[in-house]
Structure formats: C-alpha cells, structure tokens
C-alpha cells in the first residue's frame, strides 16, 4: 500500500505552500493538501478526517498545526506520524489576540488587501523580500484563499484550545519543527 501524506496549511495559505514538498515526495507517497471547512478548530479537524484515508502521515503548519493537534486528540489511531511546523500548542497571548482581532475587523470591513500586504513581511524572511516572483506567488496563494475563508480561519483560531497538557501525554510518533 502506498504511503499517504496529508498536508495542512496555515491561515491565508493553500496547496501552494506544500507544492514543492508534494512534488518531491510524489514518487514515494500519495500526497494531498486538504483545505479544512468549519468555524472552529474541532469542526475543521473533523472535516479533514472526513476527507482523509484511514491511515496517514500528517504534516501541518501554523493553523494547520492547531487542526492537526485536534485531529490527534479525536482520532490518534488514524495518524501514523504527526509533523508540526511553525505552530503553537498555546492559545494566543494578549498581543497576538489583539492583532488577530484587528485583522478580523479589517476583513469584516472589506480591507483584504491591507491584511495581505501587512502579513507578507511576517511570512517572508528579510533576505527574500526582494524576490518579486516569490512575493507574487504568495499574493496569488493568499488571493486563492480569499477574504471570506481568511475571516473564518481567524475566527476559528481565536479561541482555540490549549493543547500543551494533551501533547504531553500524546502517544503518537510526533516531530515538532
């Protein structure tokens, strides 16, 4: 049986985040990036599990990591290995929550472009900010995700669970990057 790998992206990201990894692994595994649906981390986790094979490796970044941790809570027997990158088991600290609430207000006001342009520097290293092809690729990905989905993602992550005590007792092959 071919190895199954599911990739989960962060806020404002889609399959484009994982395109190179999925292509590089395509000879040894069946790879897919699933876009979760729902208005809470739990609903998003359940939507991914509904679309996922019976057993799989899960590679999840940022918001995808929150969803991945919830998937491991709900159905650990289905996940062969959990890979978490650039994510947190903690809830937002006050400054993060303030920024998230500000972003939600901008999105509700229809100011998606401001959100995109404000967040790009946080996603791209200073050395790469002059790479116009990279920046255009990121903008295209963000526009594929769109304002409505970004708002739903921001709202879902606003009151996400604190996974630290859960992870401490998790008996699942896990890698944190």
PDB file of C-alpha atoms in Angstrom, residues 41-164:
ATOM      1  CA  UNK A  41     -10.715  24.096  15.104  1.00  0.00           C
ATOM      2  CA  UNK A  42     -12.717  20.991  16.040  1.00  0.00           C
ATOM      3  CA  UNK A  43     -15.041  21.340  13.019  1.00  0.00           C
ATOM      4  CA  UNK A  44     -12.032  21.873  10.768  1.00  0.00           C
ATOM      5  CA  UNK A  45     -10.319  18.780  12.194  1.00  0.00           C
ATOM      6  CA  UNK A  46     -13.421  16.675  11.637  1.00  0.00           C
ATOM      7  CA  UNK A  47     -13.758  17.940   8.055  1.00  0.00           C
ATOM      8  CA  UNK A  48     -10.179  16.859   7.292  1.00  0.00           C
ATOM      9  CA  UNK A  49     -10.710  13.475   8.923  1.00  0.00           C
ATOM     10  CA  UNK A  50     -13.835  13.015   6.772  1.00  0.00           C
ATOM     11  CA  UNK A  51     -11.709  13.523   3.636  1.00  0.00           C
ATOM     12  CA  UNK A  52      -8.618  11.623   4.797  1.00  0.00           C
ATOM     13  CA  UNK A  53      -7.699   7.987   4.196  1.00  0.00           C
ATOM     14  CA  UNK A  54      -7.948   5.521   7.079  1.00  0.00           C
ATOM     15  CA  UNK A  55      -4.222   5.880   7.951  1.00  0.00           C
ATOM     16  CA  UNK A  56      -1.882   8.713   7.022  1.00  0.00           C
ATOM     17  CA  UNK A  57       1.094  10.852   7.912  1.00  0.00           C
ATOM     18  CA  UNK A  58       0.042  14.384   8.785  1.00  0.00           C
ATOM     19  CA  UNK A  59       2.302  17.370   8.113  1.00  0.00           C
ATOM     20  CA  UNK A  60       0.748  20.556   9.446  1.00  0.00           C
ATOM     21  CA  UNK A  61       1.973  24.133   9.647  1.00  0.00           C
ATOM     22  CA  UNK A  62       0.744  27.090  11.692  1.00  0.00           C
ATOM     23  CA  UNK A  63      -3.088  26.969  11.826  1.00  0.00           C
ATOM     24  CA  UNK A  64      -2.808  23.539  10.213  1.00  0.00           C
ATOM     25  CA  UNK A  65      -0.884  22.526  13.335  1.00  0.00           C
ATOM     26  CA  UNK A  66      -3.786  23.555  15.560  1.00  0.00           C
ATOM     27  CA  UNK A  67      -6.053  21.427  13.397  1.00  0.00           C
ATOM     28  CA  UNK A  68      -3.538  18.571  13.399  1.00  0.00           C
ATOM     29  CA  UNK A  69      -3.340  18.558  17.199  1.00  0.00           C
ATOM     30  CA  UNK A  70      -7.140  18.415  17.362  1.00  0.00           C
ATOM     31  CA  UNK A  71      -7.137  15.547  14.837  1.00  0.00           C
ATOM     32  CA  UNK A  72      -4.647  13.705  17.057  1.00  0.00           C
ATOM     33  CA  UNK A  73      -6.996  14.257  20.016  1.00  0.00           C
ATOM     34  CA  UNK A  74     -10.039  12.999  18.096  1.00  0.00           C
ATOM     35  CA  UNK A  75      -8.530  10.110  16.095  1.00  0.00           C
ATOM     36  CA  UNK A  76      -4.921   9.328  17.080  1.00  0.00           C
ATOM     37  CA  UNK A  77      -5.232   5.784  15.720  1.00  0.00           C
ATOM     38  CA  UNK A  78      -5.520   7.138  12.166  1.00  0.00           C
ATOM     39  CA  UNK A  79      -2.343   9.213  12.249  1.00  0.00           C
ATOM     40  CA  UNK A  80       0.882   7.261  11.715  1.00  0.00           C
ATOM     41  CA  UNK A  81       3.158  10.265  12.255  1.00  0.00           C
ATOM     42  CA  UNK A  82       2.321  13.835  13.214  1.00  0.00           C
ATOM     43  CA  UNK A  83       4.665  16.542  11.934  1.00  0.00           C
ATOM     44  CA  UNK A  84       4.058  20.006  13.355  1.00  0.00           C
ATOM     45  CA  UNK A  85       5.911  23.035  11.985  1.00  0.00           C
ATOM     46  CA  UNK A  86       5.765  26.715  12.829  1.00  0.00           C
ATOM     47  CA  UNK A  87       2.810  26.263  15.146  1.00  0.00           C
ATOM     48  CA  UNK A  88       1.986  26.544  18.837  1.00  0.00           C
ATOM     49  CA  UNK A  89       0.208  24.379  21.369  1.00  0.00           C
ATOM     50  CA  UNK A  90      -0.628  27.520  23.369  1.00  0.00           C
ATOM     51  CA  UNK A  91      -3.510  29.890  22.924  1.00  0.00           C
ATOM     52  CA  UNK A  92      -2.710  33.362  21.631  1.00  0.00           C
ATOM     53  CA  UNK A  93      -1.021  35.678  24.105  1.00  0.00           C
ATOM     54  CA  UNK A  94      -2.705  39.098  24.527  1.00  0.00           C
ATOM     55  CA  UNK A  95      -0.703  40.880  21.778  1.00  0.00           C
ATOM     56  CA  UNK A  96      -1.386  38.059  19.299  1.00  0.00           C
ATOM     57  CA  UNK A  97      -5.064  38.097  20.192  1.00  0.00           C
ATOM     58  CA  UNK A  98      -5.164  41.884  19.721  1.00  0.00           C
ATOM     59  CA  UNK A  99      -3.577  41.538  16.263  1.00  0.00           C
ATOM     60  CA  UNK A 100      -5.989  38.731  15.355  1.00  0.00           C
ATOM     61  CA  UNK A 101      -8.986  40.852  16.431  1.00  0.00           C
ATOM     62  CA  UNK A 102      -7.651  43.788  14.402  1.00  0.00           C
ATOM     63  CA  UNK A 103      -7.274  41.524  11.359  1.00  0.00           C
ATOM     64  CA  UNK A 104     -10.840  40.256  11.833  1.00  0.00           C
ATOM     65  CA  UNK A 105     -12.109  43.853  11.867  1.00  0.00           C
ATOM     66  CA  UNK A 106     -10.131  44.681   8.697  1.00  0.00           C
ATOM     67  CA  UNK A 107     -11.577  41.623   6.949  1.00  0.00           C
ATOM     68  CA  UNK A 108     -15.125  42.451   8.054  1.00  0.00           C
ATOM     69  CA  UNK A 109     -14.611  45.978   6.709  1.00  0.00           C
ATOM     70  CA  UNK A 110     -13.615  44.549   3.321  1.00  0.00           C
ATOM     71  CA  UNK A 111      -9.947  45.509   3.645  1.00  0.00           C
ATOM     72  CA  UNK A 112      -8.440  42.218   2.460  1.00  0.00           C
ATOM     73  CA  UNK A 113      -5.576  43.879   0.525  1.00  0.00           C
ATOM     74  CA  UNK A 114      -4.361  45.637   3.671  1.00  0.00           C
ATOM     75  CA  UNK A 115      -4.320  42.303   5.506  1.00  0.00           C
ATOM     76  CA  UNK A 116      -2.396  40.636   2.670  1.00  0.00           C
ATOM     77  CA  UNK A 117       0.235  43.369   2.441  1.00  0.00           C
ATOM     78  CA  UNK A 118       0.621  43.631   6.226  1.00  0.00           C
ATOM     79  CA  UNK A 119       1.126  39.885   6.659  1.00  0.00           C
ATOM     80  CA  UNK A 120       3.551  39.219   3.796  1.00  0.00           C
ATOM     81  CA  UNK A 121       6.573  40.637   5.692  1.00  0.00           C
ATOM     82  CA  UNK A 122       5.754  38.317   8.606  1.00  0.00           C
ATOM     83  CA  UNK A 123       5.762  35.315   6.267  1.00  0.00           C
ATOM     84  CA  UNK A 124       8.894  36.098   4.241  1.00  0.00           C
ATOM     85  CA  UNK A 125      12.428  36.383   5.576  1.00  0.00           C
ATOM     86  CA  UNK A 126      14.086  39.787   5.142  1.00  0.00           C
ATOM     87  CA  UNK A 127      16.568  38.232   2.687  1.00  0.00           C
ATOM     88  CA  UNK A 128      13.729  37.032   0.431  1.00  0.00           C
ATOM     89  CA  UNK A 129      11.577  40.176   0.426  1.00  0.00           C
ATOM     90  CA  UNK A 130      13.260  41.384  -2.756  1.00  0.00           C
ATOM     91  CA  UNK A 131      12.280  38.220  -4.648  1.00  0.00           C
ATOM     92  CA  UNK A 132       9.389  39.553  -6.716  1.00  0.00           C
ATOM     93  CA  UNK A 133       8.496  36.094  -8.074  1.00  0.00           C
ATOM     94  CA  UNK A 134       8.212  34.692  -4.547  1.00  0.00           C
ATOM     95  CA  UNK A 135       6.145  37.649  -3.352  1.00  0.00           C
ATOM     96  CA  UNK A 136       3.811  37.371  -6.343  1.00  0.00           C
ATOM     97  CA  UNK A 137       3.398  33.632  -5.740  1.00  0.00           C
ATOM     98  CA  UNK A 138       2.474  34.324  -2.096  1.00  0.00           C
ATOM     99  CA  UNK A 139      -0.014  37.033  -3.093  1.00  0.00           C
ATOM    100  CA  UNK A 140      -1.625  34.664  -5.609  1.00  0.00           C
ATOM    101  CA  UNK A 141      -1.935  31.971  -2.921  1.00  0.00           C
ATOM    102  CA  UNK A 142      -3.493  34.443  -0.485  1.00  0.00           C
ATOM    103  CA  UNK A 143      -5.994  35.558  -3.121  1.00  0.00           C
ATOM    104  CA  UNK A 144      -6.904  31.926  -3.883  1.00  0.00           C
ATOM    105  CA  UNK A 145      -7.737  31.544  -0.182  1.00  0.00           C
ATOM    106  CA  UNK A 146      -9.642  34.844  -0.174  1.00  0.00           C
ATOM    107  CA  UNK A 147     -11.156  37.138   2.371  1.00  0.00           C
ATOM    108  CA  UNK A 148     -14.129  35.007   3.424  1.00  0.00           C
ATOM    109  CA  UNK A 149     -12.034  31.924   4.184  1.00  0.00           C
ATOM    110  CA  UNK A 150      -9.384  34.024   5.925  1.00  0.00           C
ATOM    111  CA  UNK A 151     -12.044  35.570   8.164  1.00  0.00           C
ATOM    112  CA  UNK A 152     -13.410  32.119   9.009  1.00  0.00           C
ATOM    113  CA  UNK A 153      -9.875  30.886   9.774  1.00  0.00           C
ATOM    114  CA  UNK A 154      -9.104  33.869  12.018  1.00  0.00           C
ATOM    115  CA  UNK A 155     -12.364  33.414  13.932  1.00  0.00           C
ATOM    116  CA  UNK A 156     -11.778  29.662  14.340  1.00  0.00           C
ATOM    117  CA  UNK A 157      -8.292  30.143  15.753  1.00  0.00           C
ATOM    118  CA  UNK A 158      -9.276  32.986  18.066  1.00  0.00           C
ATOM    119  CA  UNK A 159     -10.426  30.728  20.902  1.00  0.00           C
ATOM    120  CA  UNK A 160      -8.597  27.527  20.032  1.00  0.00           C
ATOM    121  CA  UNK A 161      -7.808  25.070  22.810  1.00  0.00           C
ATOM    122  CA  UNK A 162      -4.533  24.992  24.691  1.00  0.00           C
ATOM    123  CA  UNK A 163      -3.002  21.678  23.616  1.00  0.00           C
ATOM    124  CA  UNK A 164       0.042  21.606  25.961  1.00  0.00           C
TER     125      UNK A 164
END
